[in-house]
PDB file of N, CA and C in Angstrom:
ATOM      1  N   UNK A   1     -36.560 -45.833 -40.086  1.00 77.00           N
ATOM      2  CA  UNK A   1     -36.317 -45.796 -38.656  1.00 77.00           C
ATOM      3  C   UNK A   1     -37.345 -44.908 -37.975  1.00 77.00           C
ATOM      4  N   UNK A   2     -37.754 -45.328 -36.799  1.00 79.00           N
ATOM      5  CA  UNK A   2     -38.703 -44.532 -36.018  1.00 79.00           C
ATOM      6  C   UNK A   2     -38.024 -44.078 -34.736  1.00 79.00           C
ATOM      7  N   UNK A   3     -38.331 -42.879 -34.275  1.00 77.00           N
ATOM      8  CA  UNK A   3     -37.732 -42.414 -33.015  1.00 77.00           C
ATOM      9  C   UNK A   3     -38.222 -43.237 -31.829  1.00 77.00           C
ATOM     10  N   UNK A   4     -37.398 -43.314 -30.804  1.00 78.00           N
ATOM     11  CA  UNK A   4     -37.766 -44.050 -29.593  1.00 78.00           C
ATOM     12  C   UNK A   4     -38.956 -43.387 -28.914  1.00 78.00           C
ATOM     13  N   UNK A   5     -38.922 -42.064 -28.836  1.00 72.00           N
ATOM     14  CA  UNK A   5     -40.020 -41.292 -28.250  1.00 72.00           C
ATOM     15  C   UNK A   5     -40.731 -40.562 -29.377  1.00 72.00           C
ATOM     16  N   UNK A   6     -42.023 -40.811 -29.576  1.00 78.00           N
ATOM     17  CA  UNK A   6     -42.726 -40.185 -30.698  1.00 78.00           C
ATOM     18  C   UNK A   6     -42.855 -38.663 -30.600  1.00 78.00           C
ATOM     19  N   UNK A   7     -43.014 -38.136 -29.389  1.00 86.00           N
ATOM     20  CA  UNK A   7     -43.153 -36.690 -29.220  1.00 86.00           C
ATOM     21  C   UNK A   7     -42.522 -36.280 -27.892  1.00 86.00           C
ATOM     22  N   UNK A   8     -42.268 -34.971 -27.746  1.00 85.00           N
ATOM     23  CA  UNK A   8     -41.754 -34.469 -26.472  1.00 85.00           C
ATOM     24  C   UNK A   8     -42.767 -34.701 -25.361  1.00 85.00           C
ATOM     25  N   UNK A   9     -44.052 -34.659 -25.678  1.00 88.00           N
ATOM     26  CA  UNK A   9     -45.089 -34.874 -24.672  1.00 88.00           C
ATOM     27  C   UNK A   9     -45.036 -36.259 -24.056  1.00 88.00           C
ATOM     28  N   UNK A  10     -44.452 -37.214 -24.756  1.00 84.00           N
ATOM     29  CA  UNK A  10     -44.370 -38.576 -24.224  1.00 84.00           C
ATOM     30  C   UNK A  10     -43.484 -38.640 -22.978  1.00 84.00           C
ATOM     31  N   UNK A  11     -42.604 -37.644 -22.792  1.00 84.00           N
ATOM     32  CA  UNK A  11     -41.774 -37.625 -21.586  1.00 84.00           C
ATOM     33  C   UNK A  11     -42.618 -37.396 -20.332  1.00 84.00           C
ATOM     34  N   UNK A  12     -43.791 -36.819 -20.469  1.00 88.00           N
ATOM     35  CA  UNK A  12     -44.660 -36.577 -19.311  1.00 88.00           C
ATOM     36  C   UNK A  12     -45.122 -37.887 -18.682  1.00 88.00           C
ATOM     37  N   UNK A  13     -45.073 -38.964 -19.426  1.00 88.00           N
ATOM     38  CA  UNK A  13     -45.510 -40.266 -18.915  1.00 88.00           C
ATOM     39  C   UNK A  13     -44.410 -40.977 -18.127  1.00 88.00           C
ATOM     40  N   UNK A  14     -43.191 -40.472 -18.192  1.00 88.00           N
ATOM     41  CA  UNK A  14     -42.070 -41.105 -17.500  1.00 88.00           C
ATOM     42  C   UNK A  14     -41.965 -40.614 -16.064  1.00 88.00           C
ATOM     43  N   UNK A  15     -41.339 -41.426 -15.213  1.00 92.00           N
ATOM     44  CA  UNK A  15     -41.089 -41.017 -13.831  1.00 92.00           C
ATOM     45  C   UNK A  15     -40.080 -39.877 -13.818  1.00 92.00           C
ATOM     46  N   UNK A  16     -40.217 -39.003 -12.819  1.00 91.00           N
ATOM     47  CA  UNK A  16     -39.261 -37.901 -12.681  1.00 91.00           C
ATOM     48  C   UNK A  16     -37.927 -38.448 -12.184  1.00 91.00           C
ATOM     49  N   UNK A  17     -36.867 -37.743 -12.534  1.00 87.00           N
ATOM     50  CA  UNK A  17     -35.522 -38.134 -12.089  1.00 87.00           C
ATOM     51  C   UNK A  17     -35.358 -37.798 -10.609  1.00 87.00           C
ATOM     52  N   UNK A  18     -34.380 -38.433  -9.984  1.00 89.00           N
ATOM     53  CA  UNK A  18     -34.061 -38.114  -8.594  1.00 89.00           C
ATOM     54  C   UNK A  18     -33.633 -36.656  -8.501  1.00 89.00           C
ATOM     55  N   UNK A  19     -33.937 -35.978  -7.379  1.00 88.00           N
ATOM     56  CA  UNK A  19     -33.597 -34.558  -7.261  1.00 88.00           C
ATOM     57  C   UNK A  19     -32.095 -34.276  -7.369  1.00 88.00           C
ATOM     58  N   UNK A  20     -31.254 -35.260  -7.051  1.00 86.00           N
ATOM     59  CA  UNK A  20     -29.811 -35.009  -7.067  1.00 86.00           C
ATOM     60  C   UNK A  20     -29.115 -35.577  -8.306  1.00 86.00           C
ATOM     61  N   UNK A  21     -29.853 -35.878  -9.357  1.00 83.00           N
ATOM     62  CA  UNK A  21     -29.214 -36.534 -10.496  1.00 83.00           C
ATOM     63  C   UNK A  21     -28.222 -35.634 -11.227  1.00 83.00           C
ATOM     64  N   UNK A  22     -28.339 -34.317 -11.058  1.00 80.00           N
ATOM     65  CA  UNK A  22     -27.390 -33.394 -11.680  1.00 80.00           C
ATOM     66  C   UNK A  22     -26.318 -32.928 -10.694  1.00 80.00           C
ATOM     67  N   UNK A  23     -26.275 -33.530  -9.512  1.00 84.00           N
ATOM     68  CA  UNK A  23     -25.296 -33.137  -8.492  1.00 84.00           C
ATOM     69  C   UNK A  23     -23.889 -33.495  -8.958  1.00 84.00           C
ATOM     70  N   UNK A  24     -22.924 -32.808  -8.376  1.00 82.00           N
ATOM     71  CA  UNK A  24     -21.529 -33.109  -8.701  1.00 82.00           C
ATOM     72  C   UNK A  24     -21.219 -34.545  -8.295  1.00 82.00           C
ATOM     73  N   UNK A  25     -20.575 -35.258  -9.169  1.00 78.00           N
ATOM     74  CA  UNK A  25     -20.176 -36.637  -8.888  1.00 78.00           C
ATOM     75  C   UNK A  25     -18.647 -36.720  -8.960  1.00 78.00           C
ATOM     76  N   UNK A  26     -18.085 -37.626  -8.173  1.00 80.00           N
ATOM     77  CA  UNK A  26     -16.640 -37.790  -8.249  1.00 80.00           C
ATOM     78  C   UNK A  26     -16.279 -38.484  -9.562  1.00 80.00           C
ATOM     79  N   UNK A  27     -15.065 -38.223 -10.051  1.00 77.00           N
ATOM     80  CA  UNK A  27     -14.623 -38.819 -11.303  1.00 77.00           C
ATOM     81  C   UNK A  27     -14.470 -40.326 -11.146  1.00 77.00           C
ATOM     82  N   UNK A  28     -14.930 -41.057 -12.131  1.00 80.00           N
ATOM     83  CA  UNK A  28     -14.756 -42.505 -12.128  1.00 80.00           C
ATOM     84  C   UNK A  28     -13.348 -42.835 -12.626  1.00 80.00           C
ATOM     85  N   UNK A  29     -12.912 -42.101 -13.626  1.00 80.00           N
ATOM     86  CA  UNK A  29     -11.567 -42.263 -14.176  1.00 80.00           C
ATOM     87  C   UNK A  29     -10.867 -40.918 -14.067  1.00 80.00           C
ATOM     88  N   UNK A  30      -9.673 -40.913 -13.496  1.00 78.00           N
ATOM     89  CA  UNK A  30      -8.974 -39.632 -13.368  1.00 78.00           C
ATOM     90  C   UNK A  30      -8.133 -39.381 -14.617  1.00 78.00           C
ATOM     91  N   UNK A  31      -7.867 -38.114 -14.895  1.00 77.00           N
ATOM     92  CA  UNK A  31      -7.038 -37.740 -16.038  1.00 77.00           C
ATOM     93  C   UNK A  31      -5.552 -37.779 -15.679  1.00 77.00           C
ATOM     94  N   UNK A  32      -5.250 -37.997 -14.408  1.00 77.00           N
ATOM     95  CA  UNK A  32      -3.863 -37.977 -13.964  1.00 77.00           C
ATOM     96  C   UNK A  32      -3.069 -39.085 -14.655  1.00 77.00           C
ATOM     97  N   UNK A  33      -1.967 -38.697 -15.301  1.00 76.00           N
ATOM     98  CA  UNK A  33      -1.107 -39.665 -15.963  1.00 76.00           C
ATOM     99  C   UNK A  33      -1.565 -40.080 -17.352  1.00 76.00           C
ATOM    100  N   UNK A  34      -2.677 -39.557 -17.813  1.00 74.00           N
ATOM    101  CA  UNK A  34      -3.170 -39.936 -19.138  1.00 74.00           C
ATOM    102  C   UNK A  34      -2.462 -39.168 -20.245  1.00 74.00           C
ATOM    103  N   UNK A  35      -1.992 -37.958 -19.935  1.00 75.00           N
ATOM    104  CA  UNK A  35      -1.363 -37.113 -20.941  1.00 75.00           C
ATOM    105  C   UNK A  35       0.007 -36.676 -20.457  1.00 75.00           C
ATOM    106  N   UNK A  36       0.931 -36.577 -21.385  1.00 73.00           N
ATOM    107  CA  UNK A  36       2.248 -36.058 -21.033  1.00 73.00           C
ATOM    108  C   UNK A  36       2.243 -34.551 -21.236  1.00 73.00           C
ATOM    109  N   UNK A  37       2.769 -33.794 -20.264  1.00 66.00           N
ATOM    110  CA  UNK A  37       2.768 -32.327 -20.399  1.00 66.00           C
ATOM    111  C   UNK A  37       3.707 -31.838 -21.481  1.00 66.00           C
TER     112      UNK A  37
END
């Protein structure tokens, strides 16, 4: 098996992420009702 990215330096060739990609996001699935107390 070979790694998808050969080296860490290969990330320099990729586009930068959006500035808000680490921003708080609302939950897609809530935990409400999933567990009994």
